[in-house]
Short mmCIF file of C-alpha atoms and ligand atoms in Angstrom, two decimals:
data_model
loop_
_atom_site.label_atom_id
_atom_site.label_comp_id
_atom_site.label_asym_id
_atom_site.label_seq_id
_atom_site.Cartn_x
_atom_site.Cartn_y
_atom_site.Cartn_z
CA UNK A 14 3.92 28.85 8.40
CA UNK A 15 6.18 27.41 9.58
CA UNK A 16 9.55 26.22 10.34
CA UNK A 17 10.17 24.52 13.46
CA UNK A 18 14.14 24.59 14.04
CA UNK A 19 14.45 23.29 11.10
CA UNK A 20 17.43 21.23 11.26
CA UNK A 21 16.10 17.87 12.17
CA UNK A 22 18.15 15.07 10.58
CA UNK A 23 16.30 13.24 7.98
CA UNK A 24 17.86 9.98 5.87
CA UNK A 25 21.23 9.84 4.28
CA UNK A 26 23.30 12.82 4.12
CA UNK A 27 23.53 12.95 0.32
CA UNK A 28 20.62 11.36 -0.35
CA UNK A 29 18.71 14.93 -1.66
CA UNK A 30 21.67 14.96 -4.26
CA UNK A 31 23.53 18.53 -3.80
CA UNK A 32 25.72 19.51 -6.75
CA UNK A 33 29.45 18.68 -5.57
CA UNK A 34 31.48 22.16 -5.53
CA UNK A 35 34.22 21.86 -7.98
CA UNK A 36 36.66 24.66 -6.41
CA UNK A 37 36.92 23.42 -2.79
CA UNK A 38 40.76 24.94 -2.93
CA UNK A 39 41.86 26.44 0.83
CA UNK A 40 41.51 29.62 -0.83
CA UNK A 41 37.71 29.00 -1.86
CA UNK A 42 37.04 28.27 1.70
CA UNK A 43 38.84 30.68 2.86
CA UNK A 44 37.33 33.67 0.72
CA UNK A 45 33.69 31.78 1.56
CA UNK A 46 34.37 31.93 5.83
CA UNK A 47 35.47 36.01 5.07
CA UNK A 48 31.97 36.51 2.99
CA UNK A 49 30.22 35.37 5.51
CA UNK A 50 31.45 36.66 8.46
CA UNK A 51 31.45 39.42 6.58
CA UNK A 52 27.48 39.71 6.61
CA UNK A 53 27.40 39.31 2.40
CA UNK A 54 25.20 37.24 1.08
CA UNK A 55 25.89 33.89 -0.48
CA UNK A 56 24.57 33.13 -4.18
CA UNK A 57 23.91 30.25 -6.41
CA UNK A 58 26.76 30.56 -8.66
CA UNK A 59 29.32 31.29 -4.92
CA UNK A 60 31.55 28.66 -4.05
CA UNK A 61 30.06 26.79 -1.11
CA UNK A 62 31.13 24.01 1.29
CA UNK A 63 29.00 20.73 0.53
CA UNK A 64 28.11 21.07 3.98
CA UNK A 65 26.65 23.77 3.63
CA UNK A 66 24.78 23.06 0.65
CA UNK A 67 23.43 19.91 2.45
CA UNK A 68 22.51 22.13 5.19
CA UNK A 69 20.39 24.36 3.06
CA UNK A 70 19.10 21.99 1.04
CA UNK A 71 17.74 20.05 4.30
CA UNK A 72 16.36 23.22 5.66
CA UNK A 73 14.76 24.89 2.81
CA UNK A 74 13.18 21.79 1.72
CA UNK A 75 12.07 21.19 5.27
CA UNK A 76 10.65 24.63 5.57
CA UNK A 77 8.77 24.21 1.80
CA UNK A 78 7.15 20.68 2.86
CA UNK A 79 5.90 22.45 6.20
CA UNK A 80 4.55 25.40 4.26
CA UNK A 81 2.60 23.22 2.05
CA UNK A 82 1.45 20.21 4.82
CA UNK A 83 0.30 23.06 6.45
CA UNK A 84 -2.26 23.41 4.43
CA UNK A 85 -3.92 20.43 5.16
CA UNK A 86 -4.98 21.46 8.70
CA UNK A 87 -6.38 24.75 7.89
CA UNK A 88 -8.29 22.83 4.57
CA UNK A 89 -10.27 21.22 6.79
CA UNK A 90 -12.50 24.42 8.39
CA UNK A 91 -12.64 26.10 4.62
CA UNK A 92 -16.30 24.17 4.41
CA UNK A 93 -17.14 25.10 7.80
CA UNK A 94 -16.08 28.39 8.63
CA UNK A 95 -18.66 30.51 10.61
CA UNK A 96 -18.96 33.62 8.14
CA UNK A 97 -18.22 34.05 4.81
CA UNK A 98 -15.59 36.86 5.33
CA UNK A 99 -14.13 34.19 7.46
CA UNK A 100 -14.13 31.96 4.65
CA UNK A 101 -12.66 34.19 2.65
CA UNK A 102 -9.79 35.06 5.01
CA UNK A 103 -8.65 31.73 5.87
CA UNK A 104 -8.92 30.72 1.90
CA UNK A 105 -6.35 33.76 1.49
CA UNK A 106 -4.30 32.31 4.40
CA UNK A 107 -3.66 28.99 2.68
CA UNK A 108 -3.18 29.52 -0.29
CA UNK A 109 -0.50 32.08 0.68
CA UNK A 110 0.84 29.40 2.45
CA UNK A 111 1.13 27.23 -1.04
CA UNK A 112 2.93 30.42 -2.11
CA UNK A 113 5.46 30.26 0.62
CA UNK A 114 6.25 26.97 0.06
CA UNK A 115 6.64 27.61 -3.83
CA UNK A 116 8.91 30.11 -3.09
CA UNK A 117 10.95 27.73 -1.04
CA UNK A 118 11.19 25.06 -3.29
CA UNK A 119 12.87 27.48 -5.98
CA UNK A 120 15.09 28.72 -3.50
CA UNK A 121 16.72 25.20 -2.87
CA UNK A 122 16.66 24.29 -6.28
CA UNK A 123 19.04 26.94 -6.71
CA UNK A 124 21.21 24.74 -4.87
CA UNK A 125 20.68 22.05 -7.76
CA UNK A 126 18.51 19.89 -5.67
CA UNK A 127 15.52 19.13 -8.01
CA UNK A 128 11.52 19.35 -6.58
CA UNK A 129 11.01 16.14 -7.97
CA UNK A 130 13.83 14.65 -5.59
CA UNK A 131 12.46 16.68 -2.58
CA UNK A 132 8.67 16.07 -3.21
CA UNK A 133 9.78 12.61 -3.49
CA UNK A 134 11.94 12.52 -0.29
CA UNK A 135 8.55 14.19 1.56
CA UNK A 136 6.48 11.04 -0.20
CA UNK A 137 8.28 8.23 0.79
CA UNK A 138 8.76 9.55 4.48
CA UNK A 139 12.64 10.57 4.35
CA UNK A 140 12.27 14.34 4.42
CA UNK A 141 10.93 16.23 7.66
CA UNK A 142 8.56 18.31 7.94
CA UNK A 143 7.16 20.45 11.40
CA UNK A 144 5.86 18.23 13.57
CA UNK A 145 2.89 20.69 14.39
CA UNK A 146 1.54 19.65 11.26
CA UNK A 147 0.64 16.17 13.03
CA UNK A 148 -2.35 17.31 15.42
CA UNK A 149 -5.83 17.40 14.38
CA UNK A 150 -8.01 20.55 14.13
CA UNK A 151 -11.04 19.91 16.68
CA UNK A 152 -12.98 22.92 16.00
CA UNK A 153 -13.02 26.29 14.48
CA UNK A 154 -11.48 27.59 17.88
CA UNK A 155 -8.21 26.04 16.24
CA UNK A 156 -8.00 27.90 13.32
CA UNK A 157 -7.73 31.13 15.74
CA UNK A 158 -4.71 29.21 17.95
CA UNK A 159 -2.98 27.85 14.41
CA UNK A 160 -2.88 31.39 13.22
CA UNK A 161 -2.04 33.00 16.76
CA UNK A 162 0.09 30.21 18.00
CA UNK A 163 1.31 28.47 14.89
CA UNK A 164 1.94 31.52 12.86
CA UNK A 165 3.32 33.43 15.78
CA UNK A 166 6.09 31.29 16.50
CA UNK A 167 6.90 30.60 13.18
CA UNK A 168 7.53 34.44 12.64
CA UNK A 169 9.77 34.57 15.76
CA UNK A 170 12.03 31.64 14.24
CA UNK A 171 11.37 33.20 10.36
CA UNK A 172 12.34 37.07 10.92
CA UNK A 173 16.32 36.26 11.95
CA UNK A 174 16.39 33.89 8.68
CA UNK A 175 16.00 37.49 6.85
CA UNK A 176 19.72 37.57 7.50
CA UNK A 177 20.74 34.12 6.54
CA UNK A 178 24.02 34.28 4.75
CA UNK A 179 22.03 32.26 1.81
CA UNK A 180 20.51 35.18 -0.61
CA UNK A 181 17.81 33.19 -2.44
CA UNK A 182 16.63 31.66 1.23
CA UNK A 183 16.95 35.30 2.80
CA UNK A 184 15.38 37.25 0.12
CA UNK A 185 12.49 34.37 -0.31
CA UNK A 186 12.12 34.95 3.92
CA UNK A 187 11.29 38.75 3.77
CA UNK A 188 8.17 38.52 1.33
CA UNK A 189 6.88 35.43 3.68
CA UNK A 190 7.38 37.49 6.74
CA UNK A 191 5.14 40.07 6.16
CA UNK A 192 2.50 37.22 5.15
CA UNK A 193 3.05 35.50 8.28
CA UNK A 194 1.80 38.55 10.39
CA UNK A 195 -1.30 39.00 8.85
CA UNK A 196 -1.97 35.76 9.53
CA UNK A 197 -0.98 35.68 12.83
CA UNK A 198 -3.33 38.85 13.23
CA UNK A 199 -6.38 37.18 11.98
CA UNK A 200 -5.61 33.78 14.04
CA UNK A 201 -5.33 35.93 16.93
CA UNK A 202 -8.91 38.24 15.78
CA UNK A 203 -10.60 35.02 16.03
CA UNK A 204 -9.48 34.15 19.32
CA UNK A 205 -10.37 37.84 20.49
CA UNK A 206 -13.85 37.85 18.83
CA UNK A 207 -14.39 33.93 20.67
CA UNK A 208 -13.52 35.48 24.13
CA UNK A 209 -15.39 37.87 23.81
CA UNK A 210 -19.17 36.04 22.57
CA UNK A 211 -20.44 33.14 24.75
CA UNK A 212 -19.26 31.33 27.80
CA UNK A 213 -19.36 28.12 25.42
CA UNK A 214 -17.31 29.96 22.48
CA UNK A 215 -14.78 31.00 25.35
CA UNK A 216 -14.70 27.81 26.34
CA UNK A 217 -13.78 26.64 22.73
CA UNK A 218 -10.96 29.42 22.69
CA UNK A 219 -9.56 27.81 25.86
CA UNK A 220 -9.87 24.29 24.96
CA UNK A 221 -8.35 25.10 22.03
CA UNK A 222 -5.16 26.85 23.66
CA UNK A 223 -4.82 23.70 25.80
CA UNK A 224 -4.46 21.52 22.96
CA UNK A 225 -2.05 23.67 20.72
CA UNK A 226 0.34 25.13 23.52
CA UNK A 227 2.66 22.71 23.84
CA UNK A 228 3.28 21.12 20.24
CA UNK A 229 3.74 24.84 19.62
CA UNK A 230 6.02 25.50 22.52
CA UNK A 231 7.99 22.32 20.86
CA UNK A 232 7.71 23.96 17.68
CA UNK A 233 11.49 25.68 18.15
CA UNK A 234 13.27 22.40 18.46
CA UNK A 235 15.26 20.43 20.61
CA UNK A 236 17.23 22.36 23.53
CA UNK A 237 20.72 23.91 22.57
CA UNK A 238 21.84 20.83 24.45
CA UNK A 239 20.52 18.32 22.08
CA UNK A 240 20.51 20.34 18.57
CA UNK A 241 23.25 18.32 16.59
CA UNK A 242 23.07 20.76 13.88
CA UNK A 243 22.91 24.42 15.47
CA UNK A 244 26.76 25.17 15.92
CA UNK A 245 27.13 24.75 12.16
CA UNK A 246 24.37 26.46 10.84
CA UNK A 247 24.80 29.44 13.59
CA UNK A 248 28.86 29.41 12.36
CA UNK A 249 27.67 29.75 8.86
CA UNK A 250 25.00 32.34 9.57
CA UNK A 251 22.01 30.12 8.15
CA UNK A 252 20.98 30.73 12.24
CA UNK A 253 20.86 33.57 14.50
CA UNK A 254 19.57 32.81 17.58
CA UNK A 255 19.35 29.21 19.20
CA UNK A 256 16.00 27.54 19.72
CA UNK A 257 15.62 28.14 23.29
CA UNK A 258 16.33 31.71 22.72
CA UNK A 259 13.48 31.68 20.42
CA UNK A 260 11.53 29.90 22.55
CA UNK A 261 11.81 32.24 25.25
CA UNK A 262 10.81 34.73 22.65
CA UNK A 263 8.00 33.60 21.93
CA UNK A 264 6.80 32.53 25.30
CA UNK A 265 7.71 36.33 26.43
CA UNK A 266 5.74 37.69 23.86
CA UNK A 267 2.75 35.54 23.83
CA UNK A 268 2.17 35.19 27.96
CA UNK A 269 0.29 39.25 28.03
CA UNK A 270 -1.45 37.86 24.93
CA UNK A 271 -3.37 35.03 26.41
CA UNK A 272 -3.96 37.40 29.25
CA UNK A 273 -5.53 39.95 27.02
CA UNK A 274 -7.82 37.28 25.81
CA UNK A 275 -8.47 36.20 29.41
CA UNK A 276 -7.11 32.58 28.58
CA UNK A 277 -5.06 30.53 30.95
CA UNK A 278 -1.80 29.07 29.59
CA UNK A 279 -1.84 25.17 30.20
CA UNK A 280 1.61 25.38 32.30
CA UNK A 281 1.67 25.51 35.81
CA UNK A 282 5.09 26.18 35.76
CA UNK A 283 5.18 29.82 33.99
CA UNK A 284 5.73 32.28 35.72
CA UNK A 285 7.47 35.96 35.27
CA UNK A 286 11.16 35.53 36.79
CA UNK A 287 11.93 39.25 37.39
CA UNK A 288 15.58 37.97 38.22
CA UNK A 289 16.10 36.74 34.85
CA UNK A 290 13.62 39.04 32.57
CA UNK A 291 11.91 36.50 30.88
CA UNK A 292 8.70 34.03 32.06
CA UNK A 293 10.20 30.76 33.08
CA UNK A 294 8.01 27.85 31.99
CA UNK A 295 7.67 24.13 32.86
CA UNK A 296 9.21 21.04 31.63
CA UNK A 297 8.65 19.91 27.87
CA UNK A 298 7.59 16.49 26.73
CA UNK A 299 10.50 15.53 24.47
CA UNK A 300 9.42 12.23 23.95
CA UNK A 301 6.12 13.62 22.37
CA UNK A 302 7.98 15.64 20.16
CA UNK A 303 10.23 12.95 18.74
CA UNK A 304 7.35 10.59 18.53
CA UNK A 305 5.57 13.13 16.12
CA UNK A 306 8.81 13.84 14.16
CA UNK A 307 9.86 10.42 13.74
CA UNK A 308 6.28 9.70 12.22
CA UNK A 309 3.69 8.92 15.30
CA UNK A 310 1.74 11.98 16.14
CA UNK A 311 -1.66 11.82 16.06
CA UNK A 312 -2.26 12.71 12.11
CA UNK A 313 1.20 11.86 10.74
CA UNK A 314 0.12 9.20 8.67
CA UNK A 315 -3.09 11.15 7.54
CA UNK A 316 -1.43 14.30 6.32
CA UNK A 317 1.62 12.54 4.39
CA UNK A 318 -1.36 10.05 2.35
CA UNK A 319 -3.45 13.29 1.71
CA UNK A 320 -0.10 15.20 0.44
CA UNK A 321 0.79 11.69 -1.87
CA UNK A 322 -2.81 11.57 -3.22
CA UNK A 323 -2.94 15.51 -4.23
CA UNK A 324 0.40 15.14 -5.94
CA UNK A 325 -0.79 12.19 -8.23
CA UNK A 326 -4.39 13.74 -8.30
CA UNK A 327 -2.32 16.65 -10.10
CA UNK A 328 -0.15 14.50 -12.81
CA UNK A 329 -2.47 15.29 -15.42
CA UNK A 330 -2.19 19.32 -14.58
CA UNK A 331 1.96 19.18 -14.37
CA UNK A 332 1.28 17.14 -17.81
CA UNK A 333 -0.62 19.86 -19.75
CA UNK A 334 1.59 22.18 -18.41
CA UNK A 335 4.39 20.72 -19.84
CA UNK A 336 3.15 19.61 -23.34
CA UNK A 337 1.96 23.41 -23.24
CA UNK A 338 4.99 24.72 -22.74
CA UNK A 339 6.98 22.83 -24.94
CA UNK A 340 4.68 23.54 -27.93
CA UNK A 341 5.30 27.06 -26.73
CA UNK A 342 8.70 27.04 -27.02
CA UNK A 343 8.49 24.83 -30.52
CA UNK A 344 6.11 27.51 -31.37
CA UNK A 345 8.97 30.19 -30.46
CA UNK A 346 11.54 28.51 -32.26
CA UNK A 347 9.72 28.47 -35.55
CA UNK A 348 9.11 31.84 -35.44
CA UNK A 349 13.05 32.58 -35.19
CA UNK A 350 13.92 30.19 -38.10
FE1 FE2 B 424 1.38 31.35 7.87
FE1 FE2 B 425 3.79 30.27 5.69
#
């Protein structure tokens, strides 16, 4: 996955502890705004606002935990899937999705932001993750819209954070990319090979576009009106192009999609404006979408105990690995004496 605009406030500012900047002269500042208008990248050992630490630090670690809740959906068709190629295929998909959200996690701990503190922020409820996370997967039909629908929008919002002024964050983005299209490819392969069996597995393929369109279409974020955080984060080049932009996007590219499939889009309201370019589309359900981010979507509480009961389920793994390594490096040290 998956970032939804991923600049959702969450807690404290301060609370996922960002290491202060001890050069925060006019001149630092100065030399940091001409970087990054500049288009060069910004590195761990830069001078950096605190802002904009805390910025990235929220939205890394936001992205990460949605990378690896995201899992949790998917986990539950790995038993079930119809084939065993399909098995196979949607095994690869999560567990590059664990990957991605590894990935993340070292990038913001380059901003000296522990994973302790930001697996513990995700535990007790502080930190955010995307709120598409929060719906339950009906049938196998949904593993075709998560990877179509889920996956697709999550590469229109991922491919501008290529360019993100943050270089760990940027770099970490490319390699995820390309994962993120094959998996929308296969999500959207399933849908293809549902419309085109049964009446009843059509049926499932519709059913299952119903259900996912709109938390998906919510997936970008709060309107440019009402995102407290996007003038900041476009100033300092963490963001490219505002969430309804993306939106629109997405909505462009995905309309001759469903089409292709011979699915119906659950909006009344969409259609092509030939005035404007782009497909206009109905109103959004805001209140849905804060209700699921602020903890009462239909799985919230589900996903967050089966993320707190895999992390202790794992102690005795991050254990071993540690009393393994530091015998290694005891080990290491004898040697060189
Ligand atoms: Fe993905
Ligand atoms: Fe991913």
């Amino acid at each position: 996955m998956y970032t939804q605009s991923m600049d959702l406030p969450q807690g404290q500012p301060g609370e996922l502890r960002a290491v202060p900047a001890d050069a925060a002269s006019a001149d630092a500042e100065a030399r940091f705004d001409e970087r990054v208008a500049a288009d060069r990248k910004v590195e761990p050992q830069d001078w950096m606002p605190d802002a904009y630490r805390r910025t990235l630090v929220r939205q890394i670690s936001q992205h990460a935990h949605s990378e690896v809740v995201g899992m949790l959906p998917e986990g539950n068709w790995v038993t079930r899937a119809p084939s065993l190629e399909r098995k196979a295929i949607l095994l690869a998909k999560i567990q590059d999705e664990g990957g991605h959200g590894l990935y993340l996690y070292a990038a913001a701990e380059t901003l000296g932001t522990s994973r302790d503190q930001m697996i513990a922020a995700l535990h007790s409820g502080k930190a955010k993750y995307s709120s598409i996370f929060n719906y339950p997967t009906l049938t196998w039909a949904d593993m075709g819209a998560i990877g179509w629908l889920v996956d697709g929008a999550a590469i229109m919002n991922q491919i501008p954070l290529c360019r993100c002024s943050y270089g760990p964050y940027a770099r970490a983005m490319i390699r995820i990319c390309k994962e993120e299209s094959f998996h929308q490819r296969q999500g959207f392969d399933i849908m293809l090979a549902l419309c085109r069996g049964t009446p009843e597995q059509k049926a499932m393929a519709q059913d299952a576009l119903d259900r996912w369109w709109w938390p998906v279409v919510m997936m970008f974020g709060p309107s440019d009106a009402d995102s407290i955080h996007s003038a900041h984060t476009m100033k300092w080049g963490i963001k490219r192009i505002s969430n309804d932009e993306l939106r629109q996007k997405f909505i462009d590219a995905t309309v001759p999609q469903a089409e292709l499939l011979g699915l119906t889009i659950p909006d009344p309201d969409l259609k092509w404006n030939a005035e404007r370019g782009h497909y206009d589309h109905g109103p959004i359900d805001w209140d849905e979408f804060w209700r699921t981010v602020n903890g009462n979507g239909p799985c919230n509480r589900e996903r967050l105990a089966a993320r707190v009961r895999a992390h202790e389920k794992g102690e005795w793994v991050r254990e071993a690995a540690l009393a393994h390594a530091a015998k290694a490096r005891a080990r290491a040290a004898k040697a060189a004496a």
